Structures are given as C-alpha cells and as structure tokens.
GROMACS .gro file of C-alpha atoms in nm:
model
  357
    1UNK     CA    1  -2.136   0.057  -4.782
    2UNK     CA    2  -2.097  -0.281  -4.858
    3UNK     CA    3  -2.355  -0.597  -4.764
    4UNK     CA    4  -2.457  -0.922  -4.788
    5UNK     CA    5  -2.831  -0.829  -4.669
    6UNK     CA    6  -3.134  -0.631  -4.683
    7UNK     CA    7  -3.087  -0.343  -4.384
    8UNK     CA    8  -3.413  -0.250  -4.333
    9UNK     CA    9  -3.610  -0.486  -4.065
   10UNK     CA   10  -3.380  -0.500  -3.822
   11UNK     CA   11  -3.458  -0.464  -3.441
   12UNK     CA   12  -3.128  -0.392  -3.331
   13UNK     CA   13  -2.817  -0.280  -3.555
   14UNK     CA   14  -2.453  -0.389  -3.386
   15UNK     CA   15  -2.175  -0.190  -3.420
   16UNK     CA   16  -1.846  -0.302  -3.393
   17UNK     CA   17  -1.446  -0.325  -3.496
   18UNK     CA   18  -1.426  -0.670  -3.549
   19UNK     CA   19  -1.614  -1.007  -3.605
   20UNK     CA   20  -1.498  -1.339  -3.452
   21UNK     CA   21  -1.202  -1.396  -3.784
   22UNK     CA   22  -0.828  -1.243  -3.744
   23UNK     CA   23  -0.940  -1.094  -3.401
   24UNK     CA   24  -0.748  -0.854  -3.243
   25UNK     CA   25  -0.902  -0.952  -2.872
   26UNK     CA   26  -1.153  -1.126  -2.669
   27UNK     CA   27  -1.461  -0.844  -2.877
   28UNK     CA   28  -1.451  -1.103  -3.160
   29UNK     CA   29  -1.456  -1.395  -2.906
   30UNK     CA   30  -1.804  -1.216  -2.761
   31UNK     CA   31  -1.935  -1.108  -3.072
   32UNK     CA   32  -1.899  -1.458  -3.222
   33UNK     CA   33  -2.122  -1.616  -2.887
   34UNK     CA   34  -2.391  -1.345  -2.959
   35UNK     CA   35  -2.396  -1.421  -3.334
   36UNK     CA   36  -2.489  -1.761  -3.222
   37UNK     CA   37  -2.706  -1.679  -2.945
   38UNK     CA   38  -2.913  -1.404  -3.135
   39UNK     CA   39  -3.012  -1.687  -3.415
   40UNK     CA   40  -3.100  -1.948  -3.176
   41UNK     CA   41  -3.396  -1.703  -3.042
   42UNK     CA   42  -3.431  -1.540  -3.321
   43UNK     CA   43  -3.405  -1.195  -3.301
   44UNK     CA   44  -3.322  -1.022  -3.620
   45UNK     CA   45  -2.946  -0.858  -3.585
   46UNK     CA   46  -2.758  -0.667  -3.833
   47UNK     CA   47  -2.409  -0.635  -3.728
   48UNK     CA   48  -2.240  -0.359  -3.837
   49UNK     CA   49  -1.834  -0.319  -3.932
   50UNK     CA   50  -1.696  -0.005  -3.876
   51UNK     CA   51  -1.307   0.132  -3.837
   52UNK     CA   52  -1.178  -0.166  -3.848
   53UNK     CA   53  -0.881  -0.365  -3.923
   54UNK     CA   54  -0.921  -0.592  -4.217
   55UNK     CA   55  -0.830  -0.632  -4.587
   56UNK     CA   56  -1.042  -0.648  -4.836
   57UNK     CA   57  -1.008  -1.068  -4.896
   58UNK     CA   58  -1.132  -1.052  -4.547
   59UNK     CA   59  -1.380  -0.813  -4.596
   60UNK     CA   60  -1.513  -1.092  -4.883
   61UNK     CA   61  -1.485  -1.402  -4.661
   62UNK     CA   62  -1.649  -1.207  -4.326
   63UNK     CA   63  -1.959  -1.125  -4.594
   64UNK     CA   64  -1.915  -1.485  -4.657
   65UNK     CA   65  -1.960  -1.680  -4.384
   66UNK     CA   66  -2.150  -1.437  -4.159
   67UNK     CA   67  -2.521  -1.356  -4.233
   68UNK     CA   68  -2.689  -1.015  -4.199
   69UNK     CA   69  -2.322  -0.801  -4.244
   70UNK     CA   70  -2.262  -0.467  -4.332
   71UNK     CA   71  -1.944  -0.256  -4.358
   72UNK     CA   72  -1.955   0.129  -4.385
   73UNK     CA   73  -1.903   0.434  -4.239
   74UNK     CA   74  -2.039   0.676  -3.974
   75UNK     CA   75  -2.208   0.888  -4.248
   76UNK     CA   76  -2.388   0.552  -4.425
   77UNK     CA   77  -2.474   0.401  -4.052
   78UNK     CA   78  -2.729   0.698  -4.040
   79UNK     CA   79  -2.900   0.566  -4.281
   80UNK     CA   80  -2.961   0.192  -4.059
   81UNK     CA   81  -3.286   0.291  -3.878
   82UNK     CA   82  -3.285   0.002  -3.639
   83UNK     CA   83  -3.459   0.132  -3.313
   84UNK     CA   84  -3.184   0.006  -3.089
   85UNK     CA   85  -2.792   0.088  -3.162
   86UNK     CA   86  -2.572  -0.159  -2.965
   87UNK     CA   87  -2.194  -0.099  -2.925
   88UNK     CA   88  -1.917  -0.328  -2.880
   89UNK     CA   89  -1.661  -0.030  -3.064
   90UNK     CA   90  -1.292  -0.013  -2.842
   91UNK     CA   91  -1.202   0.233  -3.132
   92UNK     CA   92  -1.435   0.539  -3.010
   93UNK     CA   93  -1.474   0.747  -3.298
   94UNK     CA   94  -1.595   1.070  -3.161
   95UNK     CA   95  -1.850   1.123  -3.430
   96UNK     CA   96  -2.022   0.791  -3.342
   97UNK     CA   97  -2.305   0.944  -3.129
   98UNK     CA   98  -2.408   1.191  -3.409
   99UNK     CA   99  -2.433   0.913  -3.680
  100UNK     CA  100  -2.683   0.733  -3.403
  101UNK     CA  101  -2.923   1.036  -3.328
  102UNK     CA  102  -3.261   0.979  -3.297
  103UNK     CA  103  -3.218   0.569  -3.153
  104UNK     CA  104  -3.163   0.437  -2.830
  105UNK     CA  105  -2.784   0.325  -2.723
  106UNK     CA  106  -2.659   0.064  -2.564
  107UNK     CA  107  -2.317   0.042  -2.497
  108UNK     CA  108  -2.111  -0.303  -2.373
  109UNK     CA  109  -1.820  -0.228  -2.224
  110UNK     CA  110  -1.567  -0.517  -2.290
  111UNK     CA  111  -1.292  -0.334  -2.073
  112UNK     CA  112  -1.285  -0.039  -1.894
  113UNK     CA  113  -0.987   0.177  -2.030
  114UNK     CA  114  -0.865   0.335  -1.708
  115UNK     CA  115  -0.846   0.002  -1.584
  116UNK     CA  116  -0.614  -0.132  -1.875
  117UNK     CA  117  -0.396   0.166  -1.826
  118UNK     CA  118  -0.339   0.108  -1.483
  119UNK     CA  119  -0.291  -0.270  -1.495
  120UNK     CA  120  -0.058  -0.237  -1.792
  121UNK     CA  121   0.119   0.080  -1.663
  122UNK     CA  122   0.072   0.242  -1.959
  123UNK     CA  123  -0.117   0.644  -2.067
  124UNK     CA  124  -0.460   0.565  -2.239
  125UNK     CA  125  -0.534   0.930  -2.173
  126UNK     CA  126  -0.733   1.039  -2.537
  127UNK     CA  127  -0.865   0.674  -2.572
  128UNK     CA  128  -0.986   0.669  -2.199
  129UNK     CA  129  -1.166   1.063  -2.247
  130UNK     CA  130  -1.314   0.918  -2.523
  131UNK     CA  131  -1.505   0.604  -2.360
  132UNK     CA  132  -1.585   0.837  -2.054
  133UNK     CA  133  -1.756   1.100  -2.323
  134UNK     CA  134  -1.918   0.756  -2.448
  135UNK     CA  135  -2.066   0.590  -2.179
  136UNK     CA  136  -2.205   0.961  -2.041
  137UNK     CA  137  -2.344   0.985  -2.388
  138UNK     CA  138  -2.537   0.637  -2.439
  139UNK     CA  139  -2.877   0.533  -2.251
  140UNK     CA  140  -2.752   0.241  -2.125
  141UNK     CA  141  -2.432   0.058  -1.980
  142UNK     CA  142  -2.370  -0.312  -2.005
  143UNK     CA  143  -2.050  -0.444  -1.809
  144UNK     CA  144  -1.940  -0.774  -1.867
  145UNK     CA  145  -1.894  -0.894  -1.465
  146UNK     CA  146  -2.011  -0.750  -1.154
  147UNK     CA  147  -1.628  -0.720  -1.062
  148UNK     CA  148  -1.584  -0.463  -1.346
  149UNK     CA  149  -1.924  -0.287  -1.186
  150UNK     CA  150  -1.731  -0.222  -0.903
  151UNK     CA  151  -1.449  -0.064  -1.113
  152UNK     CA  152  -1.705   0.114  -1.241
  153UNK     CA  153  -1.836   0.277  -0.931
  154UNK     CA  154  -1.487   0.285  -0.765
  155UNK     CA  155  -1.354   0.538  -1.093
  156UNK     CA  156  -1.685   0.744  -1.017
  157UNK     CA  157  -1.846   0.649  -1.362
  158UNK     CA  158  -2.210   0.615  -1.209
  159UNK     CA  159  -2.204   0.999  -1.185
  160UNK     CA  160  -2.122   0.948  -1.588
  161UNK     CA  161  -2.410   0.715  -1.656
  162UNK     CA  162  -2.638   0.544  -1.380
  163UNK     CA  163  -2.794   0.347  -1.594
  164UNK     CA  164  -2.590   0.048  -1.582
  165UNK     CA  165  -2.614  -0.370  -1.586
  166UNK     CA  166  -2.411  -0.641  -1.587
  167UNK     CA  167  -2.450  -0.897  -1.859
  168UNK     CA  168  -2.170  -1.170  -1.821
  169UNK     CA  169  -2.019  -1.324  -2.187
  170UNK     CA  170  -2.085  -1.673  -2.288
  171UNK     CA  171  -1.999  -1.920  -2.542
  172UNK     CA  172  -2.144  -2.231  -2.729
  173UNK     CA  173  -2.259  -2.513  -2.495
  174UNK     CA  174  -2.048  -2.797  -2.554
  175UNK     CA  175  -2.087  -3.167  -2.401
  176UNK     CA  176  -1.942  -3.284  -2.121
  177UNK     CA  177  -1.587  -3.358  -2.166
  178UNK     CA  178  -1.431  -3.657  -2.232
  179UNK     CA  179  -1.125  -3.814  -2.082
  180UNK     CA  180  -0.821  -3.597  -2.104
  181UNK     CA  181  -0.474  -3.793  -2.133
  182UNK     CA  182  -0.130  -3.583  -1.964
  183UNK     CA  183   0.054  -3.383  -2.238
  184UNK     CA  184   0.282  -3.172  -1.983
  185UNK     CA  185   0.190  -2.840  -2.129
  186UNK     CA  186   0.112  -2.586  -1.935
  187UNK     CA  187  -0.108  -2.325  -2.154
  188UNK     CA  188  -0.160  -1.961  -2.194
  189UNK     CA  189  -0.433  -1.750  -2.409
  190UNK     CA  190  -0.465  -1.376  -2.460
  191UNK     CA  191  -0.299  -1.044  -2.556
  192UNK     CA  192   0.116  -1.035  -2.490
  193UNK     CA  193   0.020  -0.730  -2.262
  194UNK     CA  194   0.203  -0.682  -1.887
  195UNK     CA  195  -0.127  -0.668  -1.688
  196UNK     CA  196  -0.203  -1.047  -1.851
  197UNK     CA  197   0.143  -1.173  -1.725
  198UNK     CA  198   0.263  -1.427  -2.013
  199UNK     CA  199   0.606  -1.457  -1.851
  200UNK     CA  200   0.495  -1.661  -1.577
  201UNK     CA  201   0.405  -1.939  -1.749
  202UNK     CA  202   0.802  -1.912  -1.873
  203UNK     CA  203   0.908  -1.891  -1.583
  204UNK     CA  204   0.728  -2.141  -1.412
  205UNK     CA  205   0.925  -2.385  -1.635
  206UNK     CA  206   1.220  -2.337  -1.459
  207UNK     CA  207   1.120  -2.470  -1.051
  208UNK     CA  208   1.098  -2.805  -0.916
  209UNK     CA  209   0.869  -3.035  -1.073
  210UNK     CA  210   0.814  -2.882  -1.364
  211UNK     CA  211   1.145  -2.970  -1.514
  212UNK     CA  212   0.964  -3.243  -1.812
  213UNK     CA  213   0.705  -2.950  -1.885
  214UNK     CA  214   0.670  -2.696  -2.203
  215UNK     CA  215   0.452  -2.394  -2.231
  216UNK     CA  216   0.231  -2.300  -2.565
  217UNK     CA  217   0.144  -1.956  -2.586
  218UNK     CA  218  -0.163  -1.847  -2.797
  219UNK     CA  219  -0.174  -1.458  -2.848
  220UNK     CA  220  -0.110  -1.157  -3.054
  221UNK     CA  221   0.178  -0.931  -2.948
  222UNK     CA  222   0.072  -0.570  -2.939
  223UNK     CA  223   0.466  -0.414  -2.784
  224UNK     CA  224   0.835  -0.486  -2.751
  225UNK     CA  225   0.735  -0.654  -2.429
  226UNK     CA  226   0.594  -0.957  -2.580
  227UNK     CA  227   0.906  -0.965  -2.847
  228UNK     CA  228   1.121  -0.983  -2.564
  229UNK     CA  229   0.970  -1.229  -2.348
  230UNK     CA  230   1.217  -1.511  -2.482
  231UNK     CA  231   1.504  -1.302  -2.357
  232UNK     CA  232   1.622  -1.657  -2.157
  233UNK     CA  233   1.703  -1.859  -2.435
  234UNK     CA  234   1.787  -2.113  -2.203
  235UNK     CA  235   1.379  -2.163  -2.194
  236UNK     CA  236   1.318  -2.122  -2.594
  237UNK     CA  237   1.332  -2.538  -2.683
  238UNK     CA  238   1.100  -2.559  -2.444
  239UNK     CA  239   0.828  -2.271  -2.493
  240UNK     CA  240   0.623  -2.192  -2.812
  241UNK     CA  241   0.463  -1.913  -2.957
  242UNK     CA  242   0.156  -1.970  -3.183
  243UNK     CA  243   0.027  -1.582  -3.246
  244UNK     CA  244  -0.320  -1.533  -3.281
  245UNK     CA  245  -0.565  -1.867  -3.269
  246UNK     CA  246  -0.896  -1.870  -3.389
  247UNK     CA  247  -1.150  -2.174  -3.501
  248UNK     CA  248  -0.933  -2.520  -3.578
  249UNK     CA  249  -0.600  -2.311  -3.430
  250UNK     CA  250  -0.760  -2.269  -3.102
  251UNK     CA  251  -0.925  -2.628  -3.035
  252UNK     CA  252  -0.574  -2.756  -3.148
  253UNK     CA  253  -0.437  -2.516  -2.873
  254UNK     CA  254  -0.667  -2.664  -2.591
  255UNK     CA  255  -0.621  -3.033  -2.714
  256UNK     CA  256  -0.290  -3.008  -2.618
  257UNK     CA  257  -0.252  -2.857  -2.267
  258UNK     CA  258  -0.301  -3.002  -1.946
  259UNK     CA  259  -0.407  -2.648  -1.765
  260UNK     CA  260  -0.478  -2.292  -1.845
  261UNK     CA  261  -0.272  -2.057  -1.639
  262UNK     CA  262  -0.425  -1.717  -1.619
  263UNK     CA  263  -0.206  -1.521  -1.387
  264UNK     CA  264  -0.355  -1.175  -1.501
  265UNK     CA  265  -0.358  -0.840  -1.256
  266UNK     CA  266  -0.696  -0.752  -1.417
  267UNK     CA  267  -0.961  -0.970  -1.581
  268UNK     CA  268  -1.294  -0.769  -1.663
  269UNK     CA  269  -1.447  -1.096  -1.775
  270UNK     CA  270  -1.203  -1.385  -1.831
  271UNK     CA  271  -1.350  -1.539  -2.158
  272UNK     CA  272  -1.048  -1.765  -2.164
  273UNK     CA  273  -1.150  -1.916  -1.866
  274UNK     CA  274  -1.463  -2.006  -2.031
  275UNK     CA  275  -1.318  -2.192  -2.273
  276UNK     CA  276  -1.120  -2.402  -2.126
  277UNK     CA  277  -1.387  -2.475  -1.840
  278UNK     CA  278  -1.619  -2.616  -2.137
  279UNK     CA  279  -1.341  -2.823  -2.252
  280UNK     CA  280  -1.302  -2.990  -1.923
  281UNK     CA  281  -0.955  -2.844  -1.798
  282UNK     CA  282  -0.830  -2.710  -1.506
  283UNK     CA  283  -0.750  -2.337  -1.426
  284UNK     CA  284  -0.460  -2.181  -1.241
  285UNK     CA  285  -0.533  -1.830  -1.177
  286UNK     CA  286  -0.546  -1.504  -0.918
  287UNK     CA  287  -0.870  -1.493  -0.766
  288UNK     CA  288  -0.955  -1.166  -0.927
  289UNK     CA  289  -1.240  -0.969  -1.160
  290UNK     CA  290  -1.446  -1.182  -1.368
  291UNK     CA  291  -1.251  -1.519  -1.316
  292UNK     CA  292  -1.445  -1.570  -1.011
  293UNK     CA  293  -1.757  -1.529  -1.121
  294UNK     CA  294  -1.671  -1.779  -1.397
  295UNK     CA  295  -1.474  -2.048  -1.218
  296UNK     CA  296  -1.649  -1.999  -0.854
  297UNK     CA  297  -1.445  -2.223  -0.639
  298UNK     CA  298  -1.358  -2.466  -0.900
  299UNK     CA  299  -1.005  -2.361  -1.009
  300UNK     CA  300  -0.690  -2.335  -0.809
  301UNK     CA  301  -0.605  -2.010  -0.722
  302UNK     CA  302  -0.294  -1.799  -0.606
  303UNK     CA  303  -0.309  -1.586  -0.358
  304UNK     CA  304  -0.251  -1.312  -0.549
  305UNK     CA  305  -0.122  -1.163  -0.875
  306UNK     CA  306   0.265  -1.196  -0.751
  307UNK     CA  307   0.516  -1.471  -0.906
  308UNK     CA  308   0.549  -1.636  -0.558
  309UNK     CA  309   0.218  -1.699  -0.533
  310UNK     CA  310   0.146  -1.816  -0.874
  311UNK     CA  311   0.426  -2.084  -0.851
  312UNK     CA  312   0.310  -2.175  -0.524
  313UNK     CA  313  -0.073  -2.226  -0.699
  314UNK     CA  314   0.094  -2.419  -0.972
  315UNK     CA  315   0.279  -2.659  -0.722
  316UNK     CA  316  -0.035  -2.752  -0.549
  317UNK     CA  317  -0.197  -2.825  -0.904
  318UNK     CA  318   0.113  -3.025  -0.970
  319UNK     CA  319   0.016  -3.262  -0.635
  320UNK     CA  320  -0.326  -3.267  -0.693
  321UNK     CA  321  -0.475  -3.603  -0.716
  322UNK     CA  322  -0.626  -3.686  -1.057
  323UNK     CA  323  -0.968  -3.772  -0.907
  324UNK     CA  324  -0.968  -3.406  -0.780
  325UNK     CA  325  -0.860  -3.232  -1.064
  326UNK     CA  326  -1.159  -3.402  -1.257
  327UNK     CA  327  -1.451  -3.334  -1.001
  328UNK     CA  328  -1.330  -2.989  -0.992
  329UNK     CA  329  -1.377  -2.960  -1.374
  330UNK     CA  330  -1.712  -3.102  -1.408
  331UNK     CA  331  -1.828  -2.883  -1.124
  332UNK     CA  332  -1.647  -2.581  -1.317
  333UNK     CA  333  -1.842  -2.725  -1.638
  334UNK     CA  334  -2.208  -2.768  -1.556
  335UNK     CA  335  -2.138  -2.399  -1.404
  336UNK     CA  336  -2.077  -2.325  -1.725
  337UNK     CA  337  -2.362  -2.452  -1.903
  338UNK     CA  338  -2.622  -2.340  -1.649
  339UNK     CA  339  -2.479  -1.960  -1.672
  340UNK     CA  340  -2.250  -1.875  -1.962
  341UNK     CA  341  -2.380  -1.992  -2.263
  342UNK     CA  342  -2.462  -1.810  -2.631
  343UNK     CA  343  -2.844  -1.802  -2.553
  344UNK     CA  344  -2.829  -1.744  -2.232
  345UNK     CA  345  -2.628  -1.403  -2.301
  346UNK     CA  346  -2.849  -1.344  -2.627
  347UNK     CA  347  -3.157  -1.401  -2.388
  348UNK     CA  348  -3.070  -1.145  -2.109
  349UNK     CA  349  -3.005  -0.850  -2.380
  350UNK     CA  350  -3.310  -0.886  -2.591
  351UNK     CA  351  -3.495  -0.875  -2.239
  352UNK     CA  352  -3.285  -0.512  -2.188
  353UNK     CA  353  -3.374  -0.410  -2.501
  354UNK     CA  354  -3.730  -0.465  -2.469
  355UNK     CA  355  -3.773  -0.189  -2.261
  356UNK     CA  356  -3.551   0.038  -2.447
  357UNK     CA  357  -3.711  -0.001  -2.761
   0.00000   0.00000   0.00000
C-alpha cells in the first residue's frame, strides 16, 4: 500500500476505482464533488484506490494533489479500521465484502447494471450478478435519483436490500453566470455508448436551420460504435471529437457551446446536466431518469428518446426567443445551487452515516 497520509483516524474510509483525473465516467465527476464537500464540513475521509486503471505517474500526481489517499489492495484495506466502509467500486471484486468484515457498508450505486445492459443492448450478465450479490451484501443502499429508485423496485432489488435512500450528486457552487455570446455549437458530454445517443447531435446537423452549426463531442469511446459514428464524412468538417475532458479541457468545452444536448434512453443521474446548468446554458434533452429531477421544467425537452422527437426539441430551441432561453437558465441555476451542490451532498451522507456508525 501506498499513501500520502496517516490511516488511522478516519470516520469513514472510501473505496473506489477512480478519482476525479483521467476518468473513465461520471464516478470521478462524483467523487471529485464529495472530495470538496467532505472538507468544507469537515469530516475526516480517507479515500481509498483500489483495481483501478492508472499508471504509476498517475498514481504520483493523484497522491499529489489529493489529500488523505491511499492505494492498495483488498488484503491491505483490512487493515483501514474506519467504522464506516463507503463504496463507489463499478469493478465488483467479489472478495470486497470479506476485506470489509467487521464495519458497516454503504454502497452508492452510480448506475444500476441491468439498466445499462438494457439501454445499451448489450449482456452485463457476471458484472450485473456481481452488483446484485453486492447490494444484498451491504447495510445500506444509496441511489443517486429517485428515478433510479424506481428502477430499483421495478428489477425487484428491494427484496435484495430494503434498506435503501436516495442521495442526488452535486457539484461546486459557482456564481451566477454571466452573459453568454452565440458560438453555433451544439454540445455533447459523456461515454460514446448507444443508450447515451451521440449520433444525434450528428445528425441534427444535417435539418433545416441548423445548416451554419458544428457539434463538439467530449467523451471516451469504450466500442466500435463510437469509432464509427463519423461513418458520413459528409458531416466530419463540421463535427469534432475531443476524447475525454477533465479540469481546463472541460470549462474550454462549455465555453464554447451554445446548448447541451442530452438525448440519452437512460440517465440514472445526469451529472452533465449539472454542469452545464451552473454554467448558465440551456439543455435539450428526453424527459427521463435523473434529468428531471435536475433540470425540473427548465430545459426543453423531447418527447421522447426517438430522433423525431429530439430534432423536433432542437427546432423549438432554435426559435426560442433569447429572453426565454435566459430566464429558463437562471431558474435552472438557482435550482442548482439550492439542491445540488458539494456540501449539500457531503451534508446528507454524514447525516446517514451517523446512524450507521
């Protein structure tokens, strides 16, 4: 084991796959809010790496840059005696629950597998039995929206674990926006996945209207699908891929797009919608999952998850008076920073794990 601490006097030890640098999806995003929101009240973390993904220069800058960090294994996390274990882990390592006994569990779940698999279309079968063994193992169940509650009960996971809440993600509170000038860019953020629906912000490019537009594209690509999303080369002048944006990368990503389409079939949380909410711009999206309980009624929705409806959403943002677009915003931000912020997600689990512990 490997750290840049003490690791004894530590309420609650963290265990996850990856910290908020070289990400491979929206855990770092959450993990870097609660790093934040955990040292604004106060309550002594440790955060602990475990099968993970990065090299050892990034091993040395993550030890770096974030305080009270340790990397190890299962066998040298049983020596961590924190009261409270809290897991954020998407790689479930079966032998997890024996390196933890003796504490109380909490585990978030950041997306619920059998969801993924069937908004992607794809067989999670090992990695879904082992997140069902885990959350019927652990004493408690966090779930990042009360839509992915539902999918919770709906899949018959209750029977699993009853013991469940819903803690919603948050991020830094940031000021009220300033100003934003046209760039005609229409923006997209997350995983190159088919349940997130990249392509439509290509396609879009190609109706009425939208003829002086260009689409940026911020995400990693985890298939062949993403690789051959620029199959119409007519479109590739015209649409650019930036891979995986973090820190400067990501506010230079939002600086320069007018809207954030998010025409996902399945959104657990939504944390992009977050984002650009605190940064004062306007959402296209299906009024599904989490978005909702972020954006309320201040975004523009489709009607669905279809093409046709999304292009129908994005021509009535297109003819939306400017005037609208910015109350909309503002409502969409002070929504923001009276629900979704670092301390106020920090403050609702240290009040769960008060009674655990």
């Amino acid at each position: 084991m490997i750290s840049n601490c003490r690791l004894d006097d530590f309420a609650v030890v963290e265990i996850t796959n990856e910290l908020p640098f070289n990400r491979l999806g929206g855990v770092g995003s959450a993990i870097d809010s609660l790093i934040s929101g955990f040292q604004t009240i106060g309550l002594p973390i440790l955060w602990y790496l475990i099968d993970h993904h990065y090299q050892p220069f990034e091993i040395d800058q993550l030890l770096r840059e974030y305080a009270n960090v340790a990397v190890g294994s299962l066998e040298e996390l049983e020596a961590i005696r924190a009261p409270i274990a809290h897991l954020h882990t998407y790689n479930h390592n079966p032998g997890i629950l024996q390196a933890l006994r003796g504490r109380r569990t909490v585990f978030t779940v950041h997306s619920l597998l059998r969801c993924e698999a069937e908004s992607n279309g794809i067989d999670l079968g090992w990695a879904v039995q082992r997140q069902e063994q885990l959350i019927a193992a652990c004493d408690e169940i966090v779930l990042v929206s009360n839509a992915e509650l539902g999918h919770y009960r709906r899949l018959g996971y209750a029977a699993l674990n009853p013991r469940v809440s819903v803690i919603h993600n948050g991020i830094r509170r940031r000021s009220s926006p300033l100003p934003r000038g046209a760039t005609r860019t229409l923006g997209f953020c997350g995983r190159l996945v088919p349940r997130k629906r990249p392509e439509y912000v290509q396609w879009i490019l190609r109706e009425e209207g939208f003829e002086a537009y260009s689409s940026l594209i911020a995400g990693r690509g985890f298939s062949a699908y993403a690789r051959d999303l620029m199959a119409d080369q007519e479109l590739g002048r015209r649409v650019r891929y930036l891979g995986w944006c973090g820190r400067e990368r990501l506010e230079a990503f939002y600086a320069q797009i007018d809207l954030l389409a998010i025409p996902s079939a399945y959104e657990p949380f939504g944390m992009v919608a977050l984002e650009a909410v605190a940064r004062g711009i306007p959402v296209v999206c299906a009024p599904i999952d989490g978005l909702v309980e972020i954006l309320g009624g201040d975004a523009v929705y489709a009607k669905d998850d279809s093409y046709d409806a999304f292009r129908e959403a994005m021509q009535r943002w297109l003819r939306m008076e400017q005037s609208a677009l910015d109350a909309m915003t503002q409502r969409a931000h002070r929504r923001f920073c009276e629900r979704f912020t670092d301390v106020t997600v920090a403050g609702s689990y240290r009040a769960l794990f008060e009674p655990i512990g």
